Tab-separated table of C-alpha atoms in Angstrom:
chain	number	residue	atom	x	y	z
A	1	MET	CA	27.997	51.827	-13.853
A	2	GLY	CA	30.201	52.515	-17.264
A	3	GLU	CA	33.497	51.284	-15.693
A	4	TRP	CA	32.006	48.187	-14.263
A	5	LEU	CA	30.425	47.531	-17.625
A	6	ARG	CA	33.801	47.862	-19.197
A	7	ASP	CA	35.626	45.676	-16.805
A	8	ARG	CA	32.844	43.301	-17.020
A	9	ALA	CA	33.034	43.138	-20.978
A	10	LYS	CA	36.916	42.516	-20.563
A	11	GLU	CA	36.514	39.724	-18.404
A	12	MET	CA	33.493	38.008	-20.470
A	13	ARG	CA	36.209	38.164	-23.358
A	14	ARG	CA	39.002	36.579	-21.384
A	15	GLU	CA	36.630	33.747	-20.312
A	16	PRO	CA	34.217	33.124	-22.803
A	17	VAL	CA	31.421	30.621	-22.322
A	18	LEU	CA	31.493	27.526	-24.642
A	19	TYR	CA	28.845	28.407	-27.093
A	20	GLU	CA	30.144	31.900	-27.397
A	21	ARG	CA	33.668	30.506	-28.243
A	22	ARG	CA	32.238	28.410	-30.925
A	23	LEU	CA	30.055	31.291	-32.337
A	24	TRP	CA	33.432	33.575	-32.383
A	25	LYS	CA	35.195	31.119	-34.184
A	26	LEU	CA	32.739	31.556	-36.948
A	27	LEU	CA	32.415	35.361	-36.860
A	28	ARG	CA	36.275	36.279	-35.937
A	29	ASP	CA	38.828	37.766	-38.386
A	30	ARG	CA	36.207	38.699	-41.058
A	31	ARG	CA	35.649	34.953	-41.694
A	32	LEU	CA	32.033	35.365	-42.400
A	33	GLU	CA	31.672	36.938	-45.843
A	34	GLY	CA	34.509	39.797	-44.580
A	35	LEU	CA	32.040	41.154	-41.862
A	36	LYS	CA	33.716	42.939	-39.020
A	37	PHE	CA	32.470	41.448	-35.260
A	38	ARG	CA	33.504	42.505	-32.240
A	39	ARG	CA	32.764	40.728	-29.148
A	40	GLN	CA	31.379	41.589	-25.717
A	41	VAL	CA	30.624	45.156	-26.578
A	42	VAL	CA	29.209	47.593	-24.240
A	43	ILE	CA	26.137	49.495	-25.824
A	44	GLY	CA	24.621	51.531	-23.328
A	45	ARG	CA	23.867	49.758	-20.071
A	46	TYR	CA	24.260	46.458	-21.693
A	47	ILE	CA	26.943	44.075	-22.953
A	48	ALA	CA	26.194	42.346	-26.516
A	49	ASP	CA	27.647	39.029	-27.223
A	50	PHE	CA	28.866	40.059	-30.962
A	51	VAL	CA	28.374	43.231	-32.802
A	52	CYS	CA	28.668	44.138	-36.536
A	53	LEU	CA	28.683	47.815	-36.130
A	54	ARG	CA	28.584	48.461	-39.989
A	55	HIS	CA	25.262	46.771	-40.169
A	56	ARG	CA	23.972	47.524	-36.613
A	57	LEU	CA	23.505	43.847	-35.918
A	58	ILE	CA	24.062	42.253	-32.541
A	59	VAL	CA	24.149	38.459	-32.386
A	60	GLU	CA	23.613	36.465	-29.200
A	61	ALA	CA	24.523	33.121	-27.927
A	62	ASP	CA	21.528	32.157	-25.567
A	63	GLY	CA	21.499	29.558	-22.922
A	64	PRO	CA	18.577	28.150	-21.546
A	65	THR	CA	18.135	31.099	-18.772
A	66	HIS	CA	17.447	33.392	-21.850
A	67	ASP	CA	14.189	31.408	-22.972
A	68	ALA	CA	11.821	34.483	-23.742
A	69	SER	CA	13.168	36.347	-20.565
A	70	LEU	CA	11.538	39.654	-19.756
A	71	PRO	CA	14.770	41.215	-19.412
A	72	ASP	CA	16.025	39.896	-22.712
A	73	ILE	CA	12.855	41.159	-24.170
A	74	GLU	CA	13.147	44.577	-22.884
A	75	ARG	CA	16.994	44.621	-23.419
A	76	ASP	CA	16.111	43.872	-27.417
A	77	ALA	CA	13.491	46.468	-27.396
A	78	VAL	CA	16.132	49.393	-25.948
A	79	LEU	CA	18.656	48.138	-28.477
A	80	ARG	CA	16.240	48.043	-31.588
A	81	GLU	CA	15.250	51.771	-30.446
A	82	GLN	CA	19.138	52.481	-31.198
A	83	ASN	CA	18.478	50.888	-34.598
A	84	PHE	CA	20.160	47.692	-33.857
A	85	ARG	CA	18.934	44.305	-34.933
A	86	VAL	CA	19.263	41.629	-32.679
A	87	LEU	CA	19.505	37.857	-33.454
A	88	ARG	CA	19.373	35.582	-30.565
A	89	PHE	CA	20.618	31.810	-31.279
A	90	ALA	CA	20.128	28.931	-28.657
A	91	ASN	CA	23.148	26.943	-27.446
A	92	ALA	CA	21.795	23.861	-29.191
A	93	ASP	CA	21.293	25.925	-32.572
A	94	ILE	CA	25.080	27.256	-32.359
A	95	GLU	CA	26.282	23.439	-31.758
A	96	ASN	CA	23.872	21.502	-34.286
A	97	ARG	CA	22.907	24.034	-36.817
A	98	ARG	CA	25.678	26.281	-37.452
A	99	HIS	CA	25.063	26.553	-41.251
A	100	GLU	CA	21.221	27.737	-40.475
A	101	VAL	CA	22.978	30.269	-37.811
A	102	VAL	CA	25.339	31.513	-40.530
A	103	ALA	CA	22.468	31.995	-43.070
A	104	ALA	CA	20.581	33.984	-40.724
A	105	ILE	CA	23.180	36.345	-39.943
A	106	LEU	CA	24.083	36.675	-43.584
A	107	ALA	CA	20.174	37.284	-44.494
A	108	ALA	CA	20.185	39.934	-41.590
A	109	VAL	CA	22.846	41.947	-43.438
A	110	SER	CA	22.057	41.065	-46.953
A	111	GLY	CA	19.625	43.966	-47.659
A	112	ASP	CA	22.063	46.604	-46.500
A	113	PRO	CA	23.819	48.860	-48.612
A	114	GLY	CA	27.566	48.602	-49.057
């Protein structure tokens, strides 16, 4: 399963969906307050859209299939058990409320030391 996940993550990096591309433009190259994000990162048996390892923060771009889905709820619980915080943003928010998305990400890391 590990090799399949790594291959799938590579494929997802090569061909990101529209809203992942838009969110990546905000996060890449330390553009957001110098925070280092990686995209399509394998964590256990999951692939996270964007991860800031320093702050143990996962940022997800969610389409309509993710609306309070049980698999996402379970996935987030497993990731929280590994001391990750998970922020999920609807595609509409990424498109129309970018400033609020950025503010939420910055608020999530603001209490972290260093």
